XYZ file of C-alpha atoms in Angstrom:
698
model
C -66.460 -60.102 71.991
C -63.348 -58.148 73.046
C -61.171 -56.544 70.373
C -57.921 -57.610 72.074
C -56.667 -60.552 74.126
C -53.558 -60.269 76.304
C -51.544 -63.068 77.912
C -48.635 -62.713 80.346
C -45.848 -65.242 80.922
C -46.140 -66.746 77.452
C -43.098 -68.549 76.041
C -41.978 -68.316 72.430
C -39.849 -71.124 71.035
C -36.885 -69.618 69.169
C -33.943 -71.764 68.093
C -34.630 -74.388 70.723
C -34.953 -71.989 73.676
C -38.094 -70.710 75.382
C -38.145 -66.919 75.655
C -40.770 -65.483 77.992
C -42.733 -62.378 77.152
C -46.169 -60.846 76.588
C -48.609 -61.794 73.813
C -51.373 -59.581 72.488
C -53.983 -60.589 69.893
C -55.916 -57.776 68.193
C -57.900 -57.172 65.026
C -54.748 -56.020 63.249
C -52.701 -59.128 64.106
C -50.521 -60.818 66.737
C -47.788 -59.020 68.712
C -45.226 -60.752 70.961
C -42.638 -58.790 72.970
C -39.612 -60.645 74.343
C -38.983 -59.700 77.991
C -35.253 -60.392 77.764
C -34.283 -58.596 74.553
C -37.266 -56.267 74.027
C -37.603 -57.577 70.450
C -41.123 -57.343 69.024
C -42.614 -59.848 66.553
C -45.575 -58.427 64.658
C -47.697 -60.783 62.531
C -50.335 -59.066 60.405
C -53.800 -60.645 60.404
C -53.750 -60.873 56.611
C -50.548 -63.003 56.725
C -51.987 -65.757 58.970
C -52.634 -69.026 57.120
C -53.263 -71.600 59.866
C -53.627 -71.873 63.625
C -53.047 -75.119 65.584
C -53.795 -75.808 69.260
C -51.948 -78.711 70.903
C -50.755 -80.110 74.194
C -47.075 -79.445 74.986
C -44.681 -79.831 77.915
C -45.567 -76.463 79.493
C -49.334 -76.957 79.247
C -50.884 -76.017 75.923
C -49.403 -74.231 72.948
C -50.400 -72.204 69.922
C -48.707 -72.745 66.552
C -49.195 -70.105 63.849
C -48.258 -70.559 60.189
C -48.042 -67.599 57.794
C -48.590 -67.504 54.056
C -44.880 -66.930 53.371
C -43.891 -70.110 55.245
C -42.846 -68.716 58.653
C -43.795 -70.646 61.805
C -44.372 -69.118 65.249
C -44.834 -71.213 68.410
C -46.160 -69.888 71.723
C -46.476 -72.062 74.854
C -47.799 -71.512 78.373
C -51.576 -71.390 77.781
C -54.150 -73.043 80.036
C -56.593 -75.596 78.678
C -59.537 -73.377 79.642
C -58.307 -70.633 77.271
C -58.948 -72.696 74.120
C -62.611 -71.657 73.734
C -61.755 -67.979 74.095
C -58.949 -68.190 71.517
C -60.995 -70.290 69.086
C -63.854 -67.795 69.089
C -61.407 -64.869 68.661
C -59.754 -66.535 65.631
C -63.164 -67.172 64.010
C -64.507 -63.653 64.460
C -61.360 -61.613 63.687
C -59.058 -63.765 61.536
C -61.653 -66.007 59.795
C -59.592 -69.058 60.792
C -60.473 -72.329 62.477
C -58.184 -73.074 65.443
C -57.539 -76.783 64.832
C -56.655 -79.233 67.595
C -53.795 -81.550 66.660
C -51.936 -83.708 69.177
C -48.392 -85.026 68.850
C -47.733 -88.730 68.378
C -46.241 -90.322 71.487
C -45.904 -93.935 70.312
C -42.107 -93.766 70.381
C -41.612 -95.108 66.860
C -38.522 -94.004 64.933
C -39.784 -94.834 61.432
C -41.987 -92.397 59.595
C -42.348 -89.817 56.847
C -40.525 -86.498 56.508
C -42.531 -83.536 55.185
C -41.130 -80.131 54.222
C -43.571 -77.278 54.719
C -42.225 -73.742 54.498
C -39.291 -73.410 56.931
C -40.298 -76.500 58.922
C -39.243 -80.150 58.730
C -41.933 -82.406 60.214
C -41.393 -86.088 61.065
C -44.831 -87.771 60.985
C -46.191 -91.203 61.861
C -49.452 -91.563 60.019
C -51.195 -88.201 60.257
C -49.696 -87.180 63.584
C -46.377 -85.291 63.907
C -43.721 -86.741 66.225
C -41.391 -83.753 66.202
C -40.697 -80.653 64.120
C -37.383 -78.988 63.281
C -37.253 -75.300 62.234
C -34.758 -75.321 59.370
C -33.428 -71.925 60.494
C -31.836 -73.820 63.413
C -29.714 -75.948 61.045
C -26.098 -74.785 60.775
C -24.810 -77.548 58.459
C -26.137 -80.453 56.400
C -23.914 -83.325 55.236
C -24.745 -86.466 53.280
C -23.422 -90.019 53.317
C -24.497 -93.342 51.909
C -28.262 -93.492 52.561
C -27.813 -91.008 55.401
C -28.315 -87.278 56.000
C -26.800 -85.493 59.044
C -28.196 -82.191 60.356
C -26.066 -80.037 62.683
C -27.626 -77.259 64.778
C -26.568 -73.901 66.191
C -25.517 -74.092 69.840
C -27.991 -72.525 72.249
C -26.117 -70.587 74.959
C -29.218 -70.063 77.123
C -30.065 -73.777 77.462
C -28.182 -76.111 79.791
C -28.390 -78.952 77.234
C -28.482 -78.374 73.471
C -29.332 -80.766 70.635
C -26.359 -80.585 68.285
C -26.974 -83.309 65.682
C -29.700 -85.527 64.164
C -29.174 -88.280 61.578
C -31.834 -89.546 59.172
C -31.606 -92.863 57.370
C -33.045 -92.566 53.842
C -33.732 -95.945 52.190
C -32.765 -96.304 48.505
C -35.552 -96.155 45.925
C -35.958 -97.839 42.521
C -36.529 -94.589 40.632
C -33.740 -93.819 38.178
C -32.110 -90.414 38.023
C -33.318 -89.188 41.425
C -31.118 -89.586 44.488
C -33.397 -89.376 47.577
C -30.450 -88.438 49.826
C -29.488 -85.459 47.646
C -33.113 -84.398 47.313
C -33.471 -84.489 51.133
C -30.280 -82.416 51.585
C -31.329 -79.810 48.993
C -34.690 -79.306 50.699
C -32.872 -78.696 54.003
C -30.190 -76.380 52.577
C -32.716 -74.237 50.737
C -34.226 -73.117 54.063
C -31.343 -73.689 56.500
C -29.335 -70.930 58.191
C -26.096 -72.018 56.514
C -23.799 -69.056 55.861
C -21.776 -69.501 52.694
C -19.808 -66.607 51.223
C -20.831 -67.260 47.631
C -20.599 -64.486 45.058
C -19.182 -61.002 45.441
C -19.850 -58.658 48.345
C -22.111 -55.658 47.826
C -19.393 -53.411 49.257
C -16.279 -53.636 51.433
C -15.073 -51.290 54.201
C -11.334 -51.690 54.830
C -9.446 -51.566 58.142
C -12.233 -50.312 60.409
C -11.323 -49.838 64.072
C -13.375 -52.215 66.205
C -13.476 -51.891 70.009
C -15.517 -55.064 70.652
C -14.082 -57.478 69.561
C -10.870 -55.465 69.642
C -8.803 -55.033 66.505
C -9.011 -53.772 62.935
C -11.359 -55.641 60.617
C -12.403 -55.577 56.982
C -16.200 -55.576 56.814
C -17.678 -57.269 53.749
C -21.368 -56.579 53.220
C -23.292 -59.510 51.678
C -27.041 -59.622 50.913
C -27.904 -61.793 53.942
C -24.967 -61.494 56.340
C -22.052 -59.358 57.495
C -18.503 -60.742 57.260
C -15.857 -59.434 59.718
C -12.418 -60.421 58.485
C -9.457 -59.734 60.794
C -5.870 -60.914 61.072
C -6.755 -63.486 63.738
C -10.522 -64.103 63.689
C -13.380 -64.214 61.215
C -17.019 -63.632 62.119
C -20.100 -64.121 59.933
C -23.111 -62.306 61.348
C -26.568 -62.930 59.779
C -28.721 -59.816 59.588
C -31.491 -61.728 61.349
C -29.420 -61.699 64.562
C -29.149 -57.881 64.619
C -31.467 -56.426 67.292
C -30.653 -52.716 67.222
C -28.324 -50.129 65.712
C -26.941 -47.150 67.660
C -25.069 -44.083 66.414
C -23.519 -42.230 69.372
C -21.297 -39.101 69.362
C -18.150 -39.272 71.488
C -17.738 -36.720 74.267
C -14.804 -35.106 72.456
C -17.131 -34.291 69.487
C -14.471 -35.616 67.104
C -15.381 -39.313 67.034
C -18.507 -41.448 66.629
C -19.497 -44.861 67.998
C -21.535 -47.191 65.796
C -22.961 -50.002 67.941
C -24.639 -53.166 66.618
C -26.635 -55.182 69.188
C -26.684 -58.947 68.490
C -28.848 -61.830 69.703
C -27.584 -64.522 69.697
C -24.080 -63.070 70.218
C -20.995 -63.892 68.203
C -18.648 -66.344 69.931
C -14.919 -66.804 70.210
C -14.118 -69.755 72.461
C -15.906 -69.118 75.760
C -16.241 -65.369 75.100
C -19.584 -63.987 73.935
C -19.882 -60.610 72.200
C -23.415 -59.214 72.459
C -22.337 -55.900 70.925
C -20.206 -54.995 67.928
C -18.719 -51.502 68.528
C -17.004 -49.538 65.758
C -15.160 -46.247 66.345
C -14.954 -43.633 63.578
C -13.314 -40.237 63.220
C -15.672 -37.539 61.960
C -12.992 -36.246 59.583
C -12.737 -39.580 57.714
C -14.514 -39.481 54.325
C -15.143 -42.193 51.735
C -16.501 -42.606 48.217
C -18.500 -45.836 47.928
C -19.649 -47.755 44.846
C -22.036 -50.702 45.310
C -21.322 -53.916 43.421
C -24.788 -53.861 41.813
C -26.279 -52.163 38.786
C -28.565 -49.177 39.270
C -31.776 -51.101 38.520
C -30.979 -53.746 41.156
C -30.140 -51.057 43.706
C -33.409 -49.229 43.032
C -35.468 -52.417 43.109
C -33.968 -53.796 46.318
C -33.397 -50.666 48.429
C -36.195 -48.425 47.082
C -34.196 -45.210 47.140
C -32.525 -45.752 50.515
C -29.202 -46.400 48.779
C -27.703 -45.358 45.442
C -24.976 -47.018 43.378
C -22.460 -44.194 44.011
C -22.350 -42.500 47.408
C -19.850 -40.282 49.228
C -19.602 -38.705 52.651
C -18.289 -39.373 56.138
C -17.252 -42.963 56.748
C -19.557 -43.402 59.739
C -22.500 -42.049 57.691
C -21.885 -44.537 54.880
C -21.550 -47.536 57.212
C -24.678 -46.631 59.193
C -26.663 -45.922 56.019
C -25.748 -49.257 54.397
C -26.416 -51.223 57.581
C -29.787 -49.563 58.094
C -30.883 -50.420 54.540
C -29.760 -54.066 54.730
C -30.865 -54.867 58.295
C -34.074 -52.842 57.878
C -33.937 -51.492 61.425
C -34.020 -47.958 62.772
C -30.890 -46.290 64.083
C -31.115 -45.131 67.695
C -29.442 -41.804 68.499
C -29.223 -39.858 71.798
C -32.336 -37.872 72.634
C -32.617 -34.373 74.075
C -30.361 -35.062 77.084
C -27.469 -32.644 77.486
C -24.952 -32.943 80.312
C -23.134 -30.271 82.313
C -20.371 -29.977 79.684
C -22.856 -29.809 76.807
C -22.225 -33.400 75.686
C -24.991 -35.962 75.190
C -23.288 -38.465 77.483
C -21.883 -38.765 81.014
C -18.378 -39.914 81.924
C -18.500 -42.652 84.566
C -17.051 -46.022 85.573
C -18.722 -49.411 85.383
C -16.972 -52.268 87.187
C -13.228 -51.659 86.628
C -13.316 -49.568 83.450
C -14.168 -45.979 82.609
C -16.626 -45.244 79.808
C -19.585 -43.158 78.639
C -23.239 -43.502 79.667
C -25.789 -42.305 77.084
C -29.346 -41.541 78.260
C -31.592 -42.404 75.272
C -35.278 -41.797 74.634
C -36.176 -45.351 75.692
C -33.209 -46.559 77.699
C -29.552 -46.230 78.715
C -26.498 -47.538 76.875
C -22.953 -47.696 78.284
C -19.872 -48.023 76.084
C -17.612 -49.607 75.875
C -16.141 -52.165 78.301
C -18.340 -54.055 78.877
C -21.174 -52.613 76.753
C -24.551 -52.484 78.541
C -27.993 -51.619 77.154
C -30.876 -51.192 79.647
C -34.393 -50.445 78.436
C -36.756 -48.281 80.493
C -39.463 -50.970 80.464
C -37.174 -53.439 82.290
C -36.052 -50.962 85.002
C -37.569 -51.453 88.451
C -36.033 -48.311 89.989
C -32.951 -46.079 89.935
C -30.962 -44.752 92.861
C -28.624 -41.791 93.358
C -25.962 -42.730 95.926
C -23.027 -40.839 97.441
C -19.575 -41.692 96.147
C -17.657 -44.201 98.272
C -14.280 -42.425 98.062
C -15.055 -38.714 97.708
C -17.923 -36.268 97.939
C -17.018 -34.711 94.581
C -18.787 -37.533 92.720
C -21.844 -39.761 93.064
C -23.029 -43.193 91.928
C -26.013 -43.929 89.687
C -27.579 -47.330 90.387
C -30.131 -49.143 88.201
C -31.992 -52.268 89.287
C -34.043 -54.244 86.770
C -37.252 -56.166 87.382
C -35.244 -59.403 87.204
C -33.113 -58.207 90.172
C -29.944 -57.378 88.208
C -28.154 -54.292 89.539
C -25.913 -51.956 87.542
C -23.796 -49.350 89.358
C -22.244 -46.482 87.366
C -19.780 -44.757 89.695
C -17.489 -41.699 89.764
C -19.987 -39.385 88.058
C -19.102 -35.710 88.491
C -21.238 -33.855 91.012
C -22.202 -31.234 88.398
C -24.040 -33.895 86.340
C -26.474 -34.695 89.166
C -29.085 -32.044 88.336
C -29.187 -32.866 84.603
C -29.427 -36.623 85.178
C -32.044 -36.275 87.919
C -34.220 -34.073 85.685
C -33.906 -36.593 82.840
C -34.899 -39.553 85.041
C -37.761 -37.524 86.493
C -39.023 -36.566 83.027
C -39.006 -40.220 81.926
C -41.186 -41.143 84.971
C -38.709 -43.712 86.298
C -39.068 -44.759 89.940
C -36.364 -43.181 92.102
C -35.531 -45.243 95.170
C -34.483 -42.287 97.335
C -37.846 -40.609 96.783
C -40.042 -43.707 96.858
C -42.552 -45.119 94.390
C -45.168 -42.688 93.119
C -48.389 -44.217 91.830
C -49.337 -40.984 90.087
C -46.536 -41.384 87.550
C -47.885 -43.171 84.453
C -45.511 -44.989 82.092
C -44.605 -42.865 79.093
C -43.936 -45.821 76.787
C -46.070 -48.530 75.222
C -45.441 -51.987 76.679
C -45.596 -53.528 73.198
C -43.590 -50.786 71.450
C -40.098 -51.446 70.164
C -37.264 -49.597 71.928
C -35.824 -48.111 68.728
C -35.770 -44.409 67.958
C -37.539 -42.663 65.088
C -36.158 -42.097 61.614
C -32.518 -40.989 61.591
C -30.860 -38.615 59.138
C -27.092 -38.819 59.687
C -26.358 -35.600 57.767
C -28.980 -33.647 59.723
C -27.544 -34.967 63.018
C -24.082 -33.876 61.958
C -25.286 -30.340 61.200
C -27.015 -30.163 64.592
C -23.863 -31.293 66.401
C -21.697 -28.717 64.603
C -24.200 -26.021 65.614
C -24.004 -27.164 69.232
C -20.205 -27.004 69.144
C -20.325 -23.402 67.867
C -22.770 -22.455 70.633
C -20.578 -24.101 73.280
C -17.493 -22.224 72.041
C -19.425 -18.947 72.199
C -20.611 -19.713 75.741
C -17.093 -20.652 76.877
C -15.643 -17.363 75.581
C -18.332 -15.328 77.351
C -17.883 -17.205 80.612
C -14.097 -16.783 80.804
C -14.431 -13.413 82.575
C -16.462 -14.950 85.393
C -14.825 -16.644 88.351
C -15.750 -20.028 89.732
C -15.161 -20.882 93.363
C -14.980 -24.409 94.672
C -16.630 -24.548 98.068
C -15.435 -28.022 98.995
C -11.691 -27.501 98.477
C -9.668 -24.282 98.838
C -6.130 -24.800 100.128
C -5.625 -21.161 101.158
C -8.764 -21.022 103.268
C -7.967 -24.302 105.008
C -4.506 -23.060 106.067
C -5.993 -19.824 107.403
C -8.564 -21.769 109.407
C -5.879 -23.914 111.019
C -3.794 -20.883 112.009
C -6.798 -19.095 113.545
C -7.747 -22.147 115.608
C -4.179 -22.467 116.908
C -4.022 -18.792 117.862
C -7.371 -18.936 119.665
C -6.064 -21.697 121.940
C -3.075 -19.646 123.011
C -4.731 -16.271 123.418
C -8.161 -14.779 122.790
C -6.735 -11.563 121.261
C -5.095 -11.489 117.855
C -2.722 -8.586 118.666
C 0.961 -9.414 118.723
C 0.378 -12.813 117.155
C 3.733 -12.801 115.380
C 5.602 -11.942 118.616
C 3.869 -14.735 120.466
C 4.814 -17.242 117.752
C 8.467 -16.194 118.007
C 8.406 -16.607 121.813
C 6.671 -19.950 121.482
C 9.461 -21.484 119.382
C 12.150 -21.656 122.132
C 9.512 -23.012 124.516
C 8.940 -25.891 122.084
C 12.683 -26.577 122.042
C 12.725 -26.788 125.838
C 9.810 -29.210 125.634
C 11.694 -31.406 123.201
C 14.805 -31.529 125.360
C 13.386 -31.853 128.879
C 9.716 -32.899 128.825
C 9.422 -35.657 126.217
C 11.678 -38.160 127.989
C 9.277 -38.889 130.880
C 6.477 -39.629 128.350
C 8.216 -42.854 127.423
C 7.284 -44.266 130.824
C 3.632 -45.098 130.010
C 4.752 -47.012 126.898
C 7.200 -48.979 129.076
C 4.410 -49.857 131.461
C 2.277 -50.992 128.509
C 5.047 -53.273 127.305
C 5.223 -54.823 130.738
C 1.492 -55.579 130.979
C 0.708 -58.605 133.099
C -0.637 -61.456 130.925
C -2.322 -62.964 134.009
C -4.551 -59.911 134.499
C -8.296 -60.538 133.944
C -9.599 -59.663 130.452
C -12.187 -56.957 130.021
C -15.752 -58.224 129.534
C -17.473 -58.081 126.123
C -20.446 -55.860 125.392
C -23.911 -57.286 124.828
C -23.581 -56.796 121.054
C -20.232 -58.639 120.861
C -21.603 -61.546 122.910
C -24.576 -61.806 120.553
C -22.386 -61.494 117.432
C -20.053 -64.328 118.501
C -23.057 -66.550 119.086
C -24.839 -65.610 115.835
C -21.947 -65.297 113.362
C -22.170 -68.860 112.004
C -25.948 -68.614 111.567
C -25.612 -65.397 109.527
C -22.965 -67.066 107.334
C -25.213 -70.062 106.698
C -28.209 -67.840 105.858
C -26.085 -65.759 103.413
C -23.522 -68.068 101.729
C -20.423 -66.318 100.397
C -21.034 -63.085 102.337
C -17.933 -60.933 102.850
C -16.660 -59.768 106.263
C -17.791 -56.178 105.746
C -21.235 -57.222 104.507
C -21.535 -59.608 107.466
C -20.838 -56.736 109.873
C -23.453 -54.566 108.160
C -26.013 -57.368 108.250
C -25.305 -58.067 111.925
C -25.743 -54.375 112.745
C -29.111 -54.339 110.973
C -30.286 -57.469 112.819
C -29.131 -56.106 116.201
C -30.836 -52.792 115.564
C -34.109 -54.548 114.786
C -34.054 -56.655 117.977
C -36.115 -55.560 120.985
C -36.976 -58.298 123.507
C -33.955 -60.452 122.690
C -31.606 -57.589 123.596
C -32.571 -57.813 127.269
C -31.208 -61.344 127.530
C -27.832 -60.299 126.088
C -27.738 -57.165 128.266
C -28.220 -59.423 131.286
C -25.355 -61.671 130.135
C -23.128 -58.619 129.661
C -23.935 -57.404 133.224
C -23.055 -60.847 134.617
C -19.759 -60.808 132.726
C -19.004 -57.308 134.029
C -19.626 -58.363 137.658
C -17.374 -61.400 137.213
C -14.657 -59.160 135.777
C -14.861 -56.686 138.675
C -14.657 -59.518 141.184
C -11.651 -61.098 139.432
C -9.961 -57.701 139.130
C -10.377 -57.070 142.844
C -8.786 -60.414 143.724
C -5.976 -59.792 141.234
C -5.175 -56.304 142.587
C -5.104 -57.487 146.229
C -2.838 -60.441 145.423
C -0.320 -58.434 143.404
C -0.224 -55.264 145.548
C 2.875 -56.146 147.561
C 4.832 -57.221 144.491
C 3.968 -54.027 142.605
C 5.097 -51.831 145.542
C 8.495 -53.568 145.640
C 8.944 -53.045 141.912
C 8.051 -49.362 142.187
C 10.659 -48.813 144.946
C 13.400 -50.476 142.906
C 12.461 -48.355 139.864
C 12.665 -45.147 141.941
C 16.159 -46.022 143.191
C 17.412 -46.691 139.686
C 15.940 -43.430 138.415
C 17.590 -41.456 141.284
C 20.971 -42.986 140.513
C 20.646 -42.256 136.803
C 19.623 -38.664 137.551
C 22.670 -38.078 139.807
C 25.050 -39.514 137.219
C 23.692 -37.269 134.483
C 23.829 -34.185 136.699
C 27.527 -34.759 137.486
C 28.410 -35.132 133.782
C 26.803 -31.799 132.843
C 28.983 -28.692 132.295
C 29.035 -25.780 134.775
C 26.880 -23.244 132.816
C 24.243 -25.866 132.138
C 24.493 -27.027 135.742
C 23.503 -23.567 136.990
C 20.551 -23.532 134.609
C 19.482 -27.047 135.579
C 19.696 -26.677 139.386
C 18.290 -23.197 139.896
C 14.815 -23.965 138.431
C 14.669 -26.979 140.684
C 15.326 -24.849 143.769
C 12.719 -22.252 142.683
C 10.103 -24.920 142.069
C 10.945 -26.687 145.319
C 11.747 -29.993 143.638
C 14.744 -32.270 143.557
C 16.408 -32.985 140.199
C 15.015 -36.521 140.089
C 11.438 -35.174 139.702
C 12.209 -34.154 136.114
C 13.179 -37.699 135.205
C 10.237 -39.290 136.984
C 6.538 -38.722 136.272
C 4.066 -40.210 138.719
C 0.928 -42.011 137.557
C -1.318 -39.258 139.026
C 0.013 -36.611 136.627
C -1.881 -36.051 133.373
C 0.312 -36.117 130.280
C -2.473 -34.601 128.174
C -2.767 -31.258 130.070
C -1.289 -29.016 127.383
C -2.052 -25.735 129.105
C -0.112 -26.668 132.251
C 2.886 -27.789 130.196
C 2.827 -24.552 128.180
C 2.820 -22.448 131.350
C 5.741 -24.453 132.819
C 7.640 -24.078 129.544
C 7.110 -20.324 129.563
C 8.458 -20.133 133.137
C 11.498 -22.217 132.215
C 12.125 -20.118 129.132
C 11.874 -16.857 131.113
C 14.142 -17.843 134.089
C 17.643 -17.602 132.535
C 17.879 -13.721 132.524
C 16.863 -13.420 136.225
C 19.253 -16.196 137.183
C 22.116 -14.414 135.467
C 21.282 -11.155 137.331
C 21.152 -12.923 140.714
C 24.427 -14.690 139.999
C 26.200 -11.440 139.136
C 24.836 -9.792 142.281
C 26.109 -12.587 144.515
C 29.546 -12.345 142.939
């Protein structure tokens, strides 16, 4: 007989919802780990009182009752697994696994039995339905009637909110059956009533989620957040984890409380309660209990009178009451020496803390990701700049988290941390040789936490950082990716190399080049307007250019891609189309053939168009030339005598008429910079020789 039995895809019924997870039965007891929250239920073998096997909606289920009245239900078993479970219970737990079916007669008249934290409605000896009293949020009575109200289940599409029981009157004097029914329900129900005095009160604490300042009243079974606008009552049973995280500035601390189910305000759900403390804030605290009660209940974890930092007192009290470990950052240390990384998630900037068993991001919105639910991580280049990168996490359920704008210097530290934790890195591929470093049934909390010891360690780190900073001030850091001085020098050298290969006399050449640029502005830029004029006058009747094979295929396939991927954006559609086109092989030939046909049709139409419009275009060109000649003559006459000598003499030397400077033929290349520069240098150098020749002729 095996010492352990393991079952995957088992569902635990908790407050009306079915949470999937993994179940392990061993000699020591029963362990169930919730896949969604990572919460672990551990039932010791000595606590088991009864085991019941029965048929349920999802197949077959196992119901376990403990000696202290707790009930645990697990569904999703196969009928063939009964013999294996029955034998295991006999040999290891000394219990008979009883078979008990539910009554399906449909009667609504029966007997109510209260057993532990369970209300059972029976017909004869068979149960019809069972109600865990921890699901009851309120119980009210009327004449011969009791009404039970339930907590709303956010995970279920439909929730049962109310059940009414009719209780017939009895002849017994002095006993009201309705009141007796209600008292039995209220004694086990999850009804939060602020009766009695609070153990202690923390005034005006800064809360980031939900935002505001709240008074926190600590009661024996629940936490009361009292603000100016809202009130929240949080049972300690809903607290999953506690985190104590140092801020990057080393002057503040985050205290994070993870909740399941979350607290609600309208349609908003708060899965995390985040408090922000200053390290300099101290408090003296006195518990509203005598010393014997404090010693008996908390067993030395708390004392009646305590003093210290405010965040230490809050975390210490919460740890003692909730009875859960406090998770602190592990041995990760970033580039700046902090235990966190500055990044952005969605639209807000925050801090990402790599923990020993997961990641937590604070604060808007808070995110906690356990290592055991991570499928892989990915290091991606930043979308806007190369000075940062993105850190992507994808879970086994397919949810993706992208933490962007992480400084490039943090890459090495984060990569080493992920590598040390044996997480799969997408860029590198899956490595089978990397075993998991965590137990699948272990809780994701950290070991014992001493707040004072952590504070001393942090102060030591700060002193070391200050010493390192002072020693590093003499060194110089150079940024390879951005240096304004070097970039300007590079541009100047490239410009000089185009003009001349030698660097001698560079300043003289720049001074000579300036008047040449002025001549270019005055005389050479006017003809460049002609191509733009021809573009404006483009013939709308001209044949359109043919599409490429890819564009023909995309127009034909666009609607199909949209239907296959509903809601896809334009950019994502283009990416998807590119991937599909790249993966095609035989189909491409058909579209290449269609593109060739379209090209031949275009060439044929273009030939017909050019032959038909040739005579008209020649007439238009002649009329344009005449107008340009007339405009050139008019401008030449209006010019003054000194400028006239300068304007006409270069034309005679170049063997051109004056109209050639106003008209640029289509055969000339406007992009030939070297030719223009040489012409400009000739124009700039002609005035002295012209003046000498003019004086000689006089």
